[in-house]
C-alpha positions as YAML, in Angstrom:
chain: A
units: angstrom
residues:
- id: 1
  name: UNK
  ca: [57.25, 159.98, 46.22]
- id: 2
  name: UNK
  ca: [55.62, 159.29, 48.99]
- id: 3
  name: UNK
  ca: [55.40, 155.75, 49.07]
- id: 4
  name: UNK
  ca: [58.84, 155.48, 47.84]
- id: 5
  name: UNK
  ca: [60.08, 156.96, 51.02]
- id: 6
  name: UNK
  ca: [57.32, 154.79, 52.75]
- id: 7
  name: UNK
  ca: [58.78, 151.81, 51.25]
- id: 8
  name: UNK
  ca: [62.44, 152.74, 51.76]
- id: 9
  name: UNK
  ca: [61.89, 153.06, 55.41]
- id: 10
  name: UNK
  ca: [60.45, 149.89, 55.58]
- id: 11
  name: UNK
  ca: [62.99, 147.96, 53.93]
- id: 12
  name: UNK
  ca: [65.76, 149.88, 55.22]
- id: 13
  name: UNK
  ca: [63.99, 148.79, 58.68]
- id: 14
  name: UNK
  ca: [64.39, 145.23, 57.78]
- id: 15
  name: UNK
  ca: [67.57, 145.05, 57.25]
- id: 16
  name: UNK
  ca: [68.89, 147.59, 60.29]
- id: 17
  name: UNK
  ca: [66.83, 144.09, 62.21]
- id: 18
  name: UNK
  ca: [68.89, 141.63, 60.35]
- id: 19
  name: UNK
  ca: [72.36, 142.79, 60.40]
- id: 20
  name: UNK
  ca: [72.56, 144.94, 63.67]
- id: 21
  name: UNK
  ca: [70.14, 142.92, 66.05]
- id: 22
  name: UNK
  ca: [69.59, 139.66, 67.41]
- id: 23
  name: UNK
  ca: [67.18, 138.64, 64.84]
- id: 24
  name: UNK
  ca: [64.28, 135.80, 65.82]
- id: 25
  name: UNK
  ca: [64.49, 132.62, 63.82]
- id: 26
  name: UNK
  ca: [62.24, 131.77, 60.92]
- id: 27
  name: UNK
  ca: [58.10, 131.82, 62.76]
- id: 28
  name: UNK
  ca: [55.86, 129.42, 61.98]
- id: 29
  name: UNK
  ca: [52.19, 129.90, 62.22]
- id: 30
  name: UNK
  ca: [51.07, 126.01, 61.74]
- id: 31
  name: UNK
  ca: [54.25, 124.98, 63.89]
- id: 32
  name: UNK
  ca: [51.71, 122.20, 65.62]
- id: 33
  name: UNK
  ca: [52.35, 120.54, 62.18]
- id: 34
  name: UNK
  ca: [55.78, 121.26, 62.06]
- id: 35
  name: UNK
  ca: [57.40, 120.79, 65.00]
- id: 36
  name: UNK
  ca: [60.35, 119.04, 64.02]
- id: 37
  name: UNK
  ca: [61.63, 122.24, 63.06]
- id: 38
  name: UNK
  ca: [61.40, 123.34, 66.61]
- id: 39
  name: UNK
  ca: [62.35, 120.15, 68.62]
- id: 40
  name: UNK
  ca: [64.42, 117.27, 67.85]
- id: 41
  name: UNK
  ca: [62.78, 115.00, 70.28]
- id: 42
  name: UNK
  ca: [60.05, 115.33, 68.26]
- id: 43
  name: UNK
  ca: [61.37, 112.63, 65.14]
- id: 44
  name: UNK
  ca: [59.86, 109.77, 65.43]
- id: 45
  name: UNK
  ca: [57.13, 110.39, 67.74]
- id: 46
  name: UNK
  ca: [54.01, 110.26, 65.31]
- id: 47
  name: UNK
  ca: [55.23, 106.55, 64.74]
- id: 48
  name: UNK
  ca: [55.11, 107.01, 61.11]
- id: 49
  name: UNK
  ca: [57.56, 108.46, 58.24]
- id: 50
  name: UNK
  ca: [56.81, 111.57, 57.99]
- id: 51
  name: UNK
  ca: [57.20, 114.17, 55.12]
- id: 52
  name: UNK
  ca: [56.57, 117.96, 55.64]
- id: 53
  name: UNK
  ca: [57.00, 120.32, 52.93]
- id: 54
  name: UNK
  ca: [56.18, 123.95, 53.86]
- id: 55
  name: UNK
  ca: [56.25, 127.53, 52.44]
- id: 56
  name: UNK
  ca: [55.60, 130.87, 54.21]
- id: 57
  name: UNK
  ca: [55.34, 134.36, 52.73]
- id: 58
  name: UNK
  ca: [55.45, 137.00, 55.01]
- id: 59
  name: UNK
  ca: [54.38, 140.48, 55.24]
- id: 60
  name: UNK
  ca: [53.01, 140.38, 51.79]
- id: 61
  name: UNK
  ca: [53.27, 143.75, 49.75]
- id: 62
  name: UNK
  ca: [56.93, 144.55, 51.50]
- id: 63
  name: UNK
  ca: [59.57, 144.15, 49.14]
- id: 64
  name: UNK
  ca: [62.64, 142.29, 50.85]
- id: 65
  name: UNK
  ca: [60.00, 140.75, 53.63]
- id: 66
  name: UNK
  ca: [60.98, 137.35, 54.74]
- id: 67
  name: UNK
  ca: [60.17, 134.02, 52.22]
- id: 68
  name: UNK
  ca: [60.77, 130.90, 54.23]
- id: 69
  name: UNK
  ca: [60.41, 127.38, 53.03]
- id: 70
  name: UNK
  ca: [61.51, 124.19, 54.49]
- id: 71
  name: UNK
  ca: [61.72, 120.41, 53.41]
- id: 72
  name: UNK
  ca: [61.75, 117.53, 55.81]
- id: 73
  name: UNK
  ca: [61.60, 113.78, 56.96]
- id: 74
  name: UNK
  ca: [61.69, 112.02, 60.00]
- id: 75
  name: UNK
  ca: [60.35, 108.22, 60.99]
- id: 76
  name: UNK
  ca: [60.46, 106.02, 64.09]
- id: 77
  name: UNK
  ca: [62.76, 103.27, 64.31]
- id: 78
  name: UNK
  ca: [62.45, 100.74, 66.15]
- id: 79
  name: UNK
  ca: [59.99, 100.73, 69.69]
- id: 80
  name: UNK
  ca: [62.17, 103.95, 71.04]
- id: 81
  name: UNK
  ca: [64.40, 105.81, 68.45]
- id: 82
  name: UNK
  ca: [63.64, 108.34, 65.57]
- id: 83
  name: UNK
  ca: [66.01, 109.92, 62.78]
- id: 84
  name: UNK
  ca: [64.58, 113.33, 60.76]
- id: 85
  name: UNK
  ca: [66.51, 115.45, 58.27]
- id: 86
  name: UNK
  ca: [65.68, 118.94, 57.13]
- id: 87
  name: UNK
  ca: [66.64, 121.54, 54.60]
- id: 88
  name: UNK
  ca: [65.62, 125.28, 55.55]
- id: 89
  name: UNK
  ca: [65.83, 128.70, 53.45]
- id: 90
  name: UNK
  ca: [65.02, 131.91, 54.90]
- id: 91
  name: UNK
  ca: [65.14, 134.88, 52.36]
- id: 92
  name: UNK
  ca: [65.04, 138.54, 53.63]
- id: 93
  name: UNK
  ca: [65.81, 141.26, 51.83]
- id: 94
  name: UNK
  ca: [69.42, 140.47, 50.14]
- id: 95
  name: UNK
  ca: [70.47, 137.94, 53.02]
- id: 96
  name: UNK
  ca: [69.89, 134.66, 52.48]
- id: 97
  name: UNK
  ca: [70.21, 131.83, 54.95]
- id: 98
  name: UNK
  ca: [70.53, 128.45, 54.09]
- id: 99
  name: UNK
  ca: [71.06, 125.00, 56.67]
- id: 100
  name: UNK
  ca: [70.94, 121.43, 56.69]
- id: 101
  name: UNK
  ca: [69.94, 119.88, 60.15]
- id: 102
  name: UNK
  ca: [69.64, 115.69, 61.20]
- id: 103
  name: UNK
  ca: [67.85, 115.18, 64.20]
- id: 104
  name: UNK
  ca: [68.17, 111.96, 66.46]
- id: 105
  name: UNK
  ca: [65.39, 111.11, 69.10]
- id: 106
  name: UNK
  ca: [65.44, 108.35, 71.94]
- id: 107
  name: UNK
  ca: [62.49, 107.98, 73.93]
- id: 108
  name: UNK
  ca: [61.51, 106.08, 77.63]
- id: 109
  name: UNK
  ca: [58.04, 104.98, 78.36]
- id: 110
  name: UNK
  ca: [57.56, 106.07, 81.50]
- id: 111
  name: UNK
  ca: [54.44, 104.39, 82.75]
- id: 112
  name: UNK
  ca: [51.23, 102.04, 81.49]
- id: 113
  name: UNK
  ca: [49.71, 104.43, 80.38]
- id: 114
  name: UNK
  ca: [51.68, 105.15, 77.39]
- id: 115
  name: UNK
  ca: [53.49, 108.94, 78.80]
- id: 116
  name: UNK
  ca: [56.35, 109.06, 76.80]
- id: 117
  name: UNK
  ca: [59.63, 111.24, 77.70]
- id: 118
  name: UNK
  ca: [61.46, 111.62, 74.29]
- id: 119
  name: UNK
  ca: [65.07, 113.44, 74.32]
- id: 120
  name: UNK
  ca: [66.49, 114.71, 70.91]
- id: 121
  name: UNK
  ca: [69.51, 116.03, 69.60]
- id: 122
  name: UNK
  ca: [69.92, 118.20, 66.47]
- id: 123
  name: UNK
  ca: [73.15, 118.46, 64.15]
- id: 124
  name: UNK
  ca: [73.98, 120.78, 60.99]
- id: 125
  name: UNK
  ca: [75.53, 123.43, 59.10]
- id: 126
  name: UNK
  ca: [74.17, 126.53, 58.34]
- id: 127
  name: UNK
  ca: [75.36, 129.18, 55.18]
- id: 128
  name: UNK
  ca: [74.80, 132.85, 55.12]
- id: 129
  name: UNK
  ca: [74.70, 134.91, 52.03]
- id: 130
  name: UNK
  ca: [74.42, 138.20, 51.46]
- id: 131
  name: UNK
  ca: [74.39, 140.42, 48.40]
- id: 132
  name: UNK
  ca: [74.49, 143.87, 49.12]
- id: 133
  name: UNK
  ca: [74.17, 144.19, 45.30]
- id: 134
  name: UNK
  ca: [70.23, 144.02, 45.67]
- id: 135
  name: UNK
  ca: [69.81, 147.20, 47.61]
- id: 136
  name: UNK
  ca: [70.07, 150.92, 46.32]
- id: 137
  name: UNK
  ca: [72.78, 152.11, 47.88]
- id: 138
  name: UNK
  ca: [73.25, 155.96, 47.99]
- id: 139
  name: UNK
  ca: [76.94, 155.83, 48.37]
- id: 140
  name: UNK
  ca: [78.36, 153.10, 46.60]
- id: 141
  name: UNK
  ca: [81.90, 153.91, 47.81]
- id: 142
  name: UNK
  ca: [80.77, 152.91, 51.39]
- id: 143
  name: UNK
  ca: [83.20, 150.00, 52.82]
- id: 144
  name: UNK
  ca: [80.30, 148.10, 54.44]
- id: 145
  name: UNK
  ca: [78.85, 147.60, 51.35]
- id: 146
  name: UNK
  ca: [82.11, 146.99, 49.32]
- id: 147
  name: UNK
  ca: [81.92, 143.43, 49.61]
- id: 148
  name: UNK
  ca: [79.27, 140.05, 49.37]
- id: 149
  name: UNK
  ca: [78.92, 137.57, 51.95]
- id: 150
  name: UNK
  ca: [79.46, 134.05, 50.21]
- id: 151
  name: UNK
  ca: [78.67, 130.98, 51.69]
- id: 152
  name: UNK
  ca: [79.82, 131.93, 55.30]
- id: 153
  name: UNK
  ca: [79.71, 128.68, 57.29]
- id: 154
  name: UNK
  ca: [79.06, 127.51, 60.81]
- id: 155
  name: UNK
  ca: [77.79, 124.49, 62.90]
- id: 156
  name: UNK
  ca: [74.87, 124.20, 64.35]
- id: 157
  name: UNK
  ca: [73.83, 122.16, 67.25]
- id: 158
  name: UNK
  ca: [70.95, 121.56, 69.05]
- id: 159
  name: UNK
  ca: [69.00, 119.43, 71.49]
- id: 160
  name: UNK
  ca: [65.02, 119.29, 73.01]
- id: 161
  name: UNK
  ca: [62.71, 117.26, 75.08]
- id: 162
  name: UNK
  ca: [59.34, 116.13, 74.20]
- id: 163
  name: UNK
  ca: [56.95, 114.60, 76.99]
- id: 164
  name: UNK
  ca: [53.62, 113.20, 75.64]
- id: 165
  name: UNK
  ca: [50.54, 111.14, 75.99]
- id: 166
  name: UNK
  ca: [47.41, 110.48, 73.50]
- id: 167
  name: UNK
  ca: [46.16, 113.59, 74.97]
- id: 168
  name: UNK
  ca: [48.77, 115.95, 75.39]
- id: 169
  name: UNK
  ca: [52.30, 117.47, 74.94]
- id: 170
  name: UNK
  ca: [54.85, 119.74, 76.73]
- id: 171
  name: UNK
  ca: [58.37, 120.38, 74.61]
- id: 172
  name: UNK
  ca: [61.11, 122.42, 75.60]
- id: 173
  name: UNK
  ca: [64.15, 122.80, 72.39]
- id: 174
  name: UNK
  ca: [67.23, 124.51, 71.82]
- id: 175
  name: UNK
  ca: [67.36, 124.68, 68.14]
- id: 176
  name: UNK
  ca: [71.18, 125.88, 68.20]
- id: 177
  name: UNK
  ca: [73.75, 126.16, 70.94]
- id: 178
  name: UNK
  ca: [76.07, 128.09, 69.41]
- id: 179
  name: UNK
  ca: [76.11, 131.70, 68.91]
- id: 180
  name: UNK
  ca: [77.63, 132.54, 65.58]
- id: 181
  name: UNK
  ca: [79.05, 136.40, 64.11]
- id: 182
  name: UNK
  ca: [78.77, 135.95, 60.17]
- id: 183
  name: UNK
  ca: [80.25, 139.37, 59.72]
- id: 184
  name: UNK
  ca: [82.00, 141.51, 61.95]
- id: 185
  name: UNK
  ca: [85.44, 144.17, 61.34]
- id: 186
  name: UNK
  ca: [86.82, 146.16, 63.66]
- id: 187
  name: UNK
  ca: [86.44, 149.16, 61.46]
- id: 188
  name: UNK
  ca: [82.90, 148.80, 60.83]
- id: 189
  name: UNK
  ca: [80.30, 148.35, 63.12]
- id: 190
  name: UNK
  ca: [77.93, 146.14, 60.45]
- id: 191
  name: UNK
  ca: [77.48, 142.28, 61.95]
- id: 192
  name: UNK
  ca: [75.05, 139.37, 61.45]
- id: 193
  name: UNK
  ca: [74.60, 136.94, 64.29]
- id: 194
  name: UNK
  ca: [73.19, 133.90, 65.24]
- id: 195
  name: UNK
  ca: [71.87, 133.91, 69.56]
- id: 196
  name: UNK
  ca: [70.38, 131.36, 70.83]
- id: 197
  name: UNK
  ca: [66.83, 130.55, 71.46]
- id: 198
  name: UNK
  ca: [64.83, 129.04, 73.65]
- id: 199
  name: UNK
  ca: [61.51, 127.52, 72.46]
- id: 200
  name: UNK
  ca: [58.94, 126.02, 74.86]
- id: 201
  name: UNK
  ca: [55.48, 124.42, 73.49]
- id: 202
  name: UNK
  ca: [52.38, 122.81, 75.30]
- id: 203
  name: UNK
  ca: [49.05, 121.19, 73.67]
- id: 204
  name: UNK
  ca: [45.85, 119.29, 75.04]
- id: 205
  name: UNK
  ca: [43.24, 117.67, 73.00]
- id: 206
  name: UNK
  ca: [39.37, 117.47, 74.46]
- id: 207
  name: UNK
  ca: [37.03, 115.57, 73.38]
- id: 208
  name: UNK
  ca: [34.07, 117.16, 72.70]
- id: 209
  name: UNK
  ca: [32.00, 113.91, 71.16]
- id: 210
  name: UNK
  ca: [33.35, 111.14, 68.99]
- id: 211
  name: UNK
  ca: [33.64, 113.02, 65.76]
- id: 212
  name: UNK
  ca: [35.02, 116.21, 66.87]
- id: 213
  name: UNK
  ca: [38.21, 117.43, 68.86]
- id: 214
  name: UNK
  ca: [39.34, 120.81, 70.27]
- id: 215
  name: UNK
  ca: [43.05, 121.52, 70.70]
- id: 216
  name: UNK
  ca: [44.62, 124.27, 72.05]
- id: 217
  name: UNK
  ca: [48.14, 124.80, 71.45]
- id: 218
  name: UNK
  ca: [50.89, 127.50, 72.54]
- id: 219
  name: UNK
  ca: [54.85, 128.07, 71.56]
- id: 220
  name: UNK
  ca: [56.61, 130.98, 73.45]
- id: 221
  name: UNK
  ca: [59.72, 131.97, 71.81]
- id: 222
  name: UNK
  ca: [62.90, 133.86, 73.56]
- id: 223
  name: UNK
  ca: [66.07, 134.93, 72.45]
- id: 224
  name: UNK
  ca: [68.65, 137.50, 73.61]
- id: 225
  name: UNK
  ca: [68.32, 141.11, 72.60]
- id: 226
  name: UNK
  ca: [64.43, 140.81, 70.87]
- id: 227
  name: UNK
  ca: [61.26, 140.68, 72.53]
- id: 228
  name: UNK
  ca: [59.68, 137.19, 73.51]
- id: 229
  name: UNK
  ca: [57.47, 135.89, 71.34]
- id: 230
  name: UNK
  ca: [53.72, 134.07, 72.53]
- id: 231
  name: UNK
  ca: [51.56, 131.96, 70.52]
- id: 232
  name: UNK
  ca: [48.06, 130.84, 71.48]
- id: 233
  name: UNK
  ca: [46.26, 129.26, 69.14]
- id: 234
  name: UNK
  ca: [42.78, 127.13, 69.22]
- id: 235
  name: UNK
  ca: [42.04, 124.25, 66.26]
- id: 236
  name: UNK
  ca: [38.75, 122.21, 66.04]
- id: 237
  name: UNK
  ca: [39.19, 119.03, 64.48]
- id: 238
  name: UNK
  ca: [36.10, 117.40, 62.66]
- id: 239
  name: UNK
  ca: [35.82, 113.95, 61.82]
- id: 240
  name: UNK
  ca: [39.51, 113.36, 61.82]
- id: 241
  name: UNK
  ca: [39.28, 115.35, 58.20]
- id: 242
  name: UNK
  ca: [39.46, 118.63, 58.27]
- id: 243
  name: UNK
  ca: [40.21, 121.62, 60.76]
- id: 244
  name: UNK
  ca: [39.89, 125.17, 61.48]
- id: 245
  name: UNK
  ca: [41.34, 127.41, 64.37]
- id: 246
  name: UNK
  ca: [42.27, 130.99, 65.21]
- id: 247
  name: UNK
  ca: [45.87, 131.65, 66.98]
- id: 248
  name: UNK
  ca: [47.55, 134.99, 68.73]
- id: 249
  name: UNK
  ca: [51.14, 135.97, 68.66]
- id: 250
  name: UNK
  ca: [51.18, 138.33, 71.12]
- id: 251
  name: UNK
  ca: [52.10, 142.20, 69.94]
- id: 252
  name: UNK
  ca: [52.12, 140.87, 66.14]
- id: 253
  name: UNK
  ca: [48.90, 139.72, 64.92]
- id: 254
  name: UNK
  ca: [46.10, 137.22, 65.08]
- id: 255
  name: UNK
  ca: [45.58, 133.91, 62.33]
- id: 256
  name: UNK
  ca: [42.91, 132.20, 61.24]
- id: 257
  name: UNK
  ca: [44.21, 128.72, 59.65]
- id: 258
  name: UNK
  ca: [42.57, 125.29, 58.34]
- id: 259
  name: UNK
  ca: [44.06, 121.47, 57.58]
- id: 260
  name: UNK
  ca: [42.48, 119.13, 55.36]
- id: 261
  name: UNK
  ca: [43.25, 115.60, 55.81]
- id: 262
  name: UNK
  ca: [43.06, 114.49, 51.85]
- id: 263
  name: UNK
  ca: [43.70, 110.45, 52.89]
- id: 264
  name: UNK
  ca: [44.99, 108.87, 55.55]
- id: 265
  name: UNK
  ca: [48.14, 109.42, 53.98]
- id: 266
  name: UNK
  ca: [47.99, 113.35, 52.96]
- id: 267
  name: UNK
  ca: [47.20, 116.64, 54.66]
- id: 268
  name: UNK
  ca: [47.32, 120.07, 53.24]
- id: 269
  name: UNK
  ca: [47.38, 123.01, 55.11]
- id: 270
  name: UNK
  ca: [46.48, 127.14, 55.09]
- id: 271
  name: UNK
  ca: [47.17, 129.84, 57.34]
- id: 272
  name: UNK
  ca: [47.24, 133.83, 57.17]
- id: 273
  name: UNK
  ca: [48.10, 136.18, 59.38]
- id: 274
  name: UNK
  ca: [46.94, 139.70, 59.94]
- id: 275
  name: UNK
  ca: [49.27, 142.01, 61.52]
- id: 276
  name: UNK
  ca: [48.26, 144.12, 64.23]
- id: 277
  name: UNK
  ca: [51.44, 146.11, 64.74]
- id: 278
  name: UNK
  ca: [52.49, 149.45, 62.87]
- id: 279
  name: UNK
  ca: [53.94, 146.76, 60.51]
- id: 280
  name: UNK
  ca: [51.02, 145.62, 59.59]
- id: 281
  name: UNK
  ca: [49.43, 148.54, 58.06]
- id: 282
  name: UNK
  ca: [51.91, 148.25, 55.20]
- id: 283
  name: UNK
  ca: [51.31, 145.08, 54.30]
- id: 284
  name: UNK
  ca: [48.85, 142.38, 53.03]
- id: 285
  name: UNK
  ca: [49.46, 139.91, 55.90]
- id: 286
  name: UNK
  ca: [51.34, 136.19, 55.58]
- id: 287
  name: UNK
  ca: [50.72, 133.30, 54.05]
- id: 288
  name: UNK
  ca: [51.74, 130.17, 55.09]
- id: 289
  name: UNK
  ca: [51.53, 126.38, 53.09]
- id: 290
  name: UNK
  ca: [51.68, 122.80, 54.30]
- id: 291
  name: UNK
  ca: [51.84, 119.64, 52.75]
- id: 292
  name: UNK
  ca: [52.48, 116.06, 54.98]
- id: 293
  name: UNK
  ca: [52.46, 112.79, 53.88]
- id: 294
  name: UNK
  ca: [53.02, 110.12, 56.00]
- id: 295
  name: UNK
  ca: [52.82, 106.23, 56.65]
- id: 296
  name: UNK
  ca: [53.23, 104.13, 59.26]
- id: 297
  name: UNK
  ca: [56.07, 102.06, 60.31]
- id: 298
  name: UNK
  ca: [55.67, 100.42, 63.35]
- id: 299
  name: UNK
  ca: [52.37, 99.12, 64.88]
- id: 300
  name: UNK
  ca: [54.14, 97.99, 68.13]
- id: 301
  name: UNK
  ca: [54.20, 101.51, 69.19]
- id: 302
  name: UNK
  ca: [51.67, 103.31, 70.63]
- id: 303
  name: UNK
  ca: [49.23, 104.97, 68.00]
- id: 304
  name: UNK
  ca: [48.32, 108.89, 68.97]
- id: 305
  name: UNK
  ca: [45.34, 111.53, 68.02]
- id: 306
  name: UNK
  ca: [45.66, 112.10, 64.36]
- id: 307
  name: UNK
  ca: [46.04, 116.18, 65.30]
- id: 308
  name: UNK
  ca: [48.91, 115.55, 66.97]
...
C-alpha cells in the first residue's frame, strides 16, 4: 500500500508539472553532441552531413517519467550556409508531444583565423496529445478529464547564434518564440503551455599532448515560471576515439558519460544520470543513447576538433 501511494504521488506530481506549470523542454545530458536541437546556427557548422539519432529514458523506475527520442540531419552547403531537419517525441505520463523543426544557418568569417559568427533560424509545427484515458482517475465524471487532446497544433519558430573557432564555442538559441496554451476553458482551470526559453552554451578544448584533449562544456537553461537550469560538464578525449567525462546540472544530479568514435564515420554514445534531488530517491537514474554518422561535404571549409 505503501508504495502505491508512493507511486501515486509521484506520478500525480508529474503531471500537476506538465499541465499546470511552465514545464522545461526535453534535457539533454550529451547536448555537446546534439546541439542542433538547441541552436539552429549550429547546421552546418561541423562541415559534414550529419546524422544524430538519440534516445533518453528518464527517471527510470517512475511510471509516466519522461521518454524522449529525437531523429535528425543537417549538412553544410556551400562555403557559408547549412540546412538540418529534425523529428522530436517527448512522452510523459499520458501527454505526448510530437514536432517537426527545419533549421537554416548562414555564417560570416570574421577574421584569418578562421572565428566564425553563424546565425540560424528554426521553423516547425509542433502536436500535443493527451489521453487522460491512461491515468486512474477517482472520479470519472470530472469535466477536466471528460475529454482527449488530439493532435492540437501550433507553430513553432525559432532562431540562435553560434560563434566558433577550432578551439572554442559560445551559442545563444531561442528554440521557440511563441508561447502556445494547448488547453485552456474558462470553467476549468487545467492548461498546457508552451513559454519560451532561453538557452545559452560555451565550450573550450585544451590540449593536453597530441593524443589527448580536455573539454569543458556548459548549457544554462531559463524559462518563465521554473527554475534555471546549469550544466557543467568535463570530457577527456583520447586519441580522437573514445571519451569519458563527468557533468553537473545544478539542484538535479551529477553524470558520468562516454563516446566511442567506431570510424571516422560513426560514434556511439552513453550517459546516466544520478539524481540528487528528493526525486531521485525514487528512481533508478536516466539513461541517455547516441548514435552520429557523418561525412564530409566540403573540404573548402575550415575543418574543426573532432569533439566538437
Amino acid at each position: 500500500m505503501k508504495r502505491i501511494i508512493k507511486n501515486s504521488f509521484i506520478y500525480f506530481s508529474l503531471i500537476v508539472s506538465l499541465a499546470t506549470f511552465a514545464q522545461q523542454e526535453a534535457q539533454y545530458t550529451q547536448y555537446m553532441y546534439n546541439a542542433t536541437a538547441i541552436n539552429p546556427a549550429y547546421v552546418g557548422s561541423r562541415n559534414t552531413f550529419n546524422f544524430i539519432a538519440m534516445h533518453r529514458s528518464q527517471w527510470v523506475g517512475i511510471e509516466g517519467a519522461p521518454v524522449t527520442q529525437l531523429i535528425s540531419a543537417n549538412s553544410a552547403i556551400g562555403e557559408r550556409q547549412g540546412i538540418g531537419v529534425s523529428i522530436f517525441r517527448d512522452q510523459i505520463g499520458p501527454s505526448v508531444e510530437t514536432s517537426i523543426n527545419a533549421d537554416y544557418s548562414y555564417n560570416l568569417r570574421l577574421n584569418k583565423d578562421d572565428l566564425i559568427l553563424s546565425f540560424g533560424i528554426k521553423g516547425g509545427l509542433h502536436a500535443l496529445n493527451v489521453n487522460f484515458n491512461r491515468l486512474l482517475i477517482q472520479n470519472p465524471g470530472d469535466q477536466i478529464f471528460r475529454e482527449n487532446i488530439k493532435n492540437r497544433v501550433s507553430p513553432l519558430i525559432g532562431a540562435g547564434t553560434y560563434l566558433f573557432t577550432e578551439k572554442w564555442y559560445v551559442g545563444v538559441s531561442i528554440p521557440n518564440f511563441l508561447r502556445t496554451t494547448h488547453y485552456n476553458r474558462t470553467s476549468i482551470s487545467t492548461a498546457s503551455r508552451n513559454n519560451m526559453h532561453l538557452y545559452a552554451m560555451a565550450g573550450y578544448v585544451f590540449d593536453i599532448n597530441e593524443d589527448i584533449k580536455f573539454k569543458p562544456t556548459t548549457l544554462i537553461k531559463a524559462t518563465s515560471g521554473a527554475p534555471i537550469t546549469i550544466d557543467i560538464s568535463s570530457n577527456v578525449y583520447f586519441y580522437s576515439k573514445f571519451s569519458i567525462g563527468v557533468s553537473y546540472r545544478l539542484d538535479e544530479g551529477v553524470s558520468g558519460l562516454g563516446s566511442f568514435q567506431i570510424s571516422k564515420k560513426l560514434m556511439i554514445g552513453y550517459s546516466y544520470d544520478y539524481g540528487t534531488n528528493s526525486l531521485g530517491r525514487y528512481n533508478q537514474g536516466s539513461h541517455e543513447f547516441i548514435l552520429r554518422y557523418e561525412l564530409p561535404v566540403n573540404q573548402r571549409r575550415p575543418k574543426y576538433l573532432r569533439c566538437f
